[in-house]
PDB file of C-alpha atoms in Angstrom:
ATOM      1  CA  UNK A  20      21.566  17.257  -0.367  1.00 52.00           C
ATOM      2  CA  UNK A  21      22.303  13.991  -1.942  1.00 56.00           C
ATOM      3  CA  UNK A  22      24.160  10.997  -0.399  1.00 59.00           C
ATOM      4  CA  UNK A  23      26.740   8.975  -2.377  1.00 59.00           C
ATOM      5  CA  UNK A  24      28.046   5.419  -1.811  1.00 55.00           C
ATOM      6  CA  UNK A  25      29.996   2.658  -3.789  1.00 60.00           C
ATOM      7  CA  UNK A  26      29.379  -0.838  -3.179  1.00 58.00           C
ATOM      8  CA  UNK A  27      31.409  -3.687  -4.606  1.00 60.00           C
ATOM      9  CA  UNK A  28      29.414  -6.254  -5.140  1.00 58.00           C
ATOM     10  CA  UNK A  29      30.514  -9.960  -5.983  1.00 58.00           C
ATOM     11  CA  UNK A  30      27.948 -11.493  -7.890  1.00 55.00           C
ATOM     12  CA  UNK A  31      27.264 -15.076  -8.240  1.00 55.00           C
ATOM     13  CA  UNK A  32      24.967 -17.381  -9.151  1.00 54.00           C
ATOM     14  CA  UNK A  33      22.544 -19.494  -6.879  1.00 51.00           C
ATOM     15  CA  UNK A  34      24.238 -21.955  -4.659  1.00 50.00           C
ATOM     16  CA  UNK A  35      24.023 -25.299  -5.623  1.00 46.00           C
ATOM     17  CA  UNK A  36      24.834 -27.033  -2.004  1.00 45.00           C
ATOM     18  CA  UNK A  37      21.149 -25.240  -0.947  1.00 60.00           C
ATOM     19  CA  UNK A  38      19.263 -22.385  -0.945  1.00 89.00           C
ATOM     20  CA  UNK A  39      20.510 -19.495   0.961  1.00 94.00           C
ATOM     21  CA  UNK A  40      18.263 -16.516   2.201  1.00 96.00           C
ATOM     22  CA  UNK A  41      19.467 -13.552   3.962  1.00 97.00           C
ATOM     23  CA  UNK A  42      17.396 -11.673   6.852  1.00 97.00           C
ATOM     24  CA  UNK A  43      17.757  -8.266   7.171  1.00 96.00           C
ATOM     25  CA  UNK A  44      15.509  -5.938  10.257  1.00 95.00           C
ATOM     26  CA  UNK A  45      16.919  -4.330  12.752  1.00 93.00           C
ATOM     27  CA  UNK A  46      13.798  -5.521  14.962  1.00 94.00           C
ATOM     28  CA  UNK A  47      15.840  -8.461  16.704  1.00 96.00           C
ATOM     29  CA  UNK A  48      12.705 -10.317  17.579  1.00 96.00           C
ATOM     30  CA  UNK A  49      11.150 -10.115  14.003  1.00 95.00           C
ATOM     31  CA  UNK A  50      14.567 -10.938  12.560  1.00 96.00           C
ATOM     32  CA  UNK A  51      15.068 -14.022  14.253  1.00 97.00           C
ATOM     33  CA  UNK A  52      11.618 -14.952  13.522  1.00 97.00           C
ATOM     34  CA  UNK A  53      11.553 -15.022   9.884  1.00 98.00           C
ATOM     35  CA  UNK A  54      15.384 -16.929  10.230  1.00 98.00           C
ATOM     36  CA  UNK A  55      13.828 -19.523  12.203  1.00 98.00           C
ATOM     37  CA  UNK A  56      11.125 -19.937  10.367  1.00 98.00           C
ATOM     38  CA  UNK A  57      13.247 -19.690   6.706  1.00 97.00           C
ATOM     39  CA  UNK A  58      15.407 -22.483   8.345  1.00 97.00           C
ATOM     40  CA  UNK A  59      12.545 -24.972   9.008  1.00 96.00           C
ATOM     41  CA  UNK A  60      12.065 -24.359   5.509  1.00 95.00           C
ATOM     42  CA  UNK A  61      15.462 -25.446   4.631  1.00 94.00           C
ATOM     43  CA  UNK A  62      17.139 -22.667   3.722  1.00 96.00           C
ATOM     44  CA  UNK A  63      20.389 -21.862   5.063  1.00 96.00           C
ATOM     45  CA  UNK A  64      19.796 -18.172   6.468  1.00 97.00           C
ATOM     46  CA  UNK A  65      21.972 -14.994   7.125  1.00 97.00           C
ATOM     47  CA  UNK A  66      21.028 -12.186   9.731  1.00 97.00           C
ATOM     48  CA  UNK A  67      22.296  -8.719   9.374  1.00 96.00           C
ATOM     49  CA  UNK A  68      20.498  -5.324  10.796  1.00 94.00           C
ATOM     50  CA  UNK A  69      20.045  -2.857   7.543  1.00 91.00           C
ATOM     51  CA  UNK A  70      19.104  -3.752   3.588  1.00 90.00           C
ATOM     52  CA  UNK A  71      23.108  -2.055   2.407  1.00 91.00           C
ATOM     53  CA  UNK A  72      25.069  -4.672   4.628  1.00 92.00           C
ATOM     54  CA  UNK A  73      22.277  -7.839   3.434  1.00 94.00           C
ATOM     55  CA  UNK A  74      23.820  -6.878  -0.187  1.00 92.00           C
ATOM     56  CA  UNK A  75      27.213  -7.815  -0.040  1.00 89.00           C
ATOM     57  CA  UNK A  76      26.292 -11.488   1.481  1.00 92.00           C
ATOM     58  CA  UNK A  77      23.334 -11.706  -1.135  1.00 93.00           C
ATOM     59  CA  UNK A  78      26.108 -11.478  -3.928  1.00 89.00           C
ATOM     60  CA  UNK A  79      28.783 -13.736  -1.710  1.00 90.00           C
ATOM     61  CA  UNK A  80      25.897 -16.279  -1.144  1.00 91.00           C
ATOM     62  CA  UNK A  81      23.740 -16.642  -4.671  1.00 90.00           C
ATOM     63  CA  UNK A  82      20.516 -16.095  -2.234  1.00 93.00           C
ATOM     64  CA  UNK A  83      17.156 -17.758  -2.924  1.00 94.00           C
ATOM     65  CA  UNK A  84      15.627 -15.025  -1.129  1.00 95.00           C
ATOM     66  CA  UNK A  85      16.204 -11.814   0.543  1.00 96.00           C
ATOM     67  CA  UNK A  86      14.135 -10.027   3.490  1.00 96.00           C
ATOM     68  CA  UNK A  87      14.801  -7.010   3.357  1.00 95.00           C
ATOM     69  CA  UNK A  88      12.636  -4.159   5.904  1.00 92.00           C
ATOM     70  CA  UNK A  89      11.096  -1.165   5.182  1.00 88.00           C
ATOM     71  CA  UNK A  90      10.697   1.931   7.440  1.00 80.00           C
ATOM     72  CA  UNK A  91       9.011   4.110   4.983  1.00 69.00           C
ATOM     73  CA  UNK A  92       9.076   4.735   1.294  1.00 63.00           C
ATOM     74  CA  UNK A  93      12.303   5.578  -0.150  1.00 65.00           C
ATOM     75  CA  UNK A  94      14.584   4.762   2.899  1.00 72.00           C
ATOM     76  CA  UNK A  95      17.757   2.071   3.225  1.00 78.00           C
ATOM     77  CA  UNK A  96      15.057  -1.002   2.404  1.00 80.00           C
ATOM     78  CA  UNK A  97      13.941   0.517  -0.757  1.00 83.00           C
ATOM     79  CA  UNK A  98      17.190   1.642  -1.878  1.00 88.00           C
ATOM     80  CA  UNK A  99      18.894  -1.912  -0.902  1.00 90.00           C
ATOM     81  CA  UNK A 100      15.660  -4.016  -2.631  1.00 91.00           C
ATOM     82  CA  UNK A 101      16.234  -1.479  -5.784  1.00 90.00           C
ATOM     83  CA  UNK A 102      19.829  -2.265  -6.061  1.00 92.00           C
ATOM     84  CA  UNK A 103      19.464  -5.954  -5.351  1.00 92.00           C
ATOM     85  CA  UNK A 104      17.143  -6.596  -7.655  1.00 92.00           C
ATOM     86  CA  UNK A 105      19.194  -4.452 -10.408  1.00 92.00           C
ATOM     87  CA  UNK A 106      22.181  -6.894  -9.132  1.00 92.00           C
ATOM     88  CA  UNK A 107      20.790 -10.301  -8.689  1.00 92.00           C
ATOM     89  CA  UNK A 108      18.083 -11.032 -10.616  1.00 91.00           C
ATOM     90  CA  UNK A 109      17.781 -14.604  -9.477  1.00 89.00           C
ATOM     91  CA  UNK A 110      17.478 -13.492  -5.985  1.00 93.00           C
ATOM     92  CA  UNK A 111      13.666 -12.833  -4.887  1.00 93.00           C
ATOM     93  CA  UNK A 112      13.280  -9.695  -3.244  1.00 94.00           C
ATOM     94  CA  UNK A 113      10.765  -9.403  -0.270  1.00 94.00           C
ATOM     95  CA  UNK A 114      10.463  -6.349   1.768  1.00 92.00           C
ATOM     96  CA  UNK A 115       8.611  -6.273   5.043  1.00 93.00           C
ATOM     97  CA  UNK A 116       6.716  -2.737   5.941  1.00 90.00           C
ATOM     98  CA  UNK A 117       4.547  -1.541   9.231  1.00 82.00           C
ATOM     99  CA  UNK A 118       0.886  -0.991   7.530  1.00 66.00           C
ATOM    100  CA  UNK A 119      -0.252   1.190   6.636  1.00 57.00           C
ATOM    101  CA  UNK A 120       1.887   1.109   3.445  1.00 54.00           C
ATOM    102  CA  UNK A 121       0.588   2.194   0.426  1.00 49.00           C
ATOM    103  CA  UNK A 122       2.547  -0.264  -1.961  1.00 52.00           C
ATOM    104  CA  UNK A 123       0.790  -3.221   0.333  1.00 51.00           C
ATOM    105  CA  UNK A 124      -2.626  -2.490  -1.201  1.00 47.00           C
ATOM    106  CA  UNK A 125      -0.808  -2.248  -5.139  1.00 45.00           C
ATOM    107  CA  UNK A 126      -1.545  -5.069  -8.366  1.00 46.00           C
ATOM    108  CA  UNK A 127       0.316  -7.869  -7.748  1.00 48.00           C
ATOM    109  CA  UNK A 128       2.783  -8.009 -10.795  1.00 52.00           C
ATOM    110  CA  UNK A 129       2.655  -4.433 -10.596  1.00 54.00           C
ATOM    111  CA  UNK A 130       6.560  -4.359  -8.904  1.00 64.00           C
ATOM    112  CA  UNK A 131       9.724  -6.732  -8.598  1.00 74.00           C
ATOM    113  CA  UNK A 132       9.740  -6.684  -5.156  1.00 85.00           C
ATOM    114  CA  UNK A 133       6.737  -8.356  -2.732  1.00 89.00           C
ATOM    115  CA  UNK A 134       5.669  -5.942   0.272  1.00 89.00           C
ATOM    116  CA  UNK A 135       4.693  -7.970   3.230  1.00 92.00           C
ATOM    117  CA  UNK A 136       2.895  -6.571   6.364  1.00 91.00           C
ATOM    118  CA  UNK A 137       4.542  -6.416   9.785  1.00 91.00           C
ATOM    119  CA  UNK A 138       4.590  -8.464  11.568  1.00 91.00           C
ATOM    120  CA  UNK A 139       4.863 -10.665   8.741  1.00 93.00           C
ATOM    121  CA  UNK A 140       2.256 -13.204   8.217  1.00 94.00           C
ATOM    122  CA  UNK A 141       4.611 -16.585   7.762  1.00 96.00           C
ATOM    123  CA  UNK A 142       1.904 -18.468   5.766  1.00 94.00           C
ATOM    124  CA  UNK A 143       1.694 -15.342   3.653  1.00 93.00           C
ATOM    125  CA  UNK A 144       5.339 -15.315   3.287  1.00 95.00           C
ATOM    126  CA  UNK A 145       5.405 -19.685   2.851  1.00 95.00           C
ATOM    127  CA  UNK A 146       3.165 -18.527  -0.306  1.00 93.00           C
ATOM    128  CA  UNK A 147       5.563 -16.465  -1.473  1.00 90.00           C
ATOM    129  CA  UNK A 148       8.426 -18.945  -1.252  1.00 92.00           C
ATOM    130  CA  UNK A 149       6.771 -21.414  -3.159  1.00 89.00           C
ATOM    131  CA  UNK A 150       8.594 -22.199  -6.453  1.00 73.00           C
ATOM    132  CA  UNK A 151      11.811 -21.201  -5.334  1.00 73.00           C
TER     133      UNK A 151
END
């Protein structure tokens, strides 16, 4: 049995004030984590517990970046990164997975999105900000 949903999704470009990420885990520990540590970076950063609600505020926002986590393939993180990335192109797509994962071991270049390893590596992740 298949699922349905809308979304309406308001989408705008990057802010021009500063760069905006949105967290979204529903680990509270790992989410405030990667907000601290996005904040020290200078980005002004969103929390929010699953990849469908981080959506709407990526599109309200124009986010740099978005977090979003991964339980397994194919669940709300993959469907939210899939959609976000089909939405706002300008907004870099991360997803964070518990190894093993078999995306974490694929080409880089090989997919839109970057899989990270939980808990996430934040010099890994610093790498993967640069350029924004």
């Amino acid at each position: 049995m298949t699922t349905g949903f809308s979304i309406d999704a308001d989408i705008r470009p990057p802010g021009q004030v500063g760069r905006s990420a949105v967290v979204a885990d529903d680990d509270p520990g790992q989410r405030d984590e990667l907000a601290r540590h996005l904040a020290e970076r200078g980005f002004i950063v969103s929390t929010v517990s699953g990849g469908f609600e981080a959506l709407n505020l990526i599109g309200v926002e124009g986010s740099a970046v978005a977090l979003l986590r991964r339980h397994r393939l194919e669940d709300e993180g993959d469907r939210a990164a899939a959609l976000a990335c089909m939405l706002y192109p300008h907004t870099r797509i991360i997803l964070t997975a518990g190894a093993p994962d078999a995306q974490l071991d694929a080409e880089p270049g090989n997919s839109p999105v970057t899989v990270l390893a939980r808990p996430v590596d934040l010099a890994l992740l610093d790498r993967c900000l640069d350029g924004l």
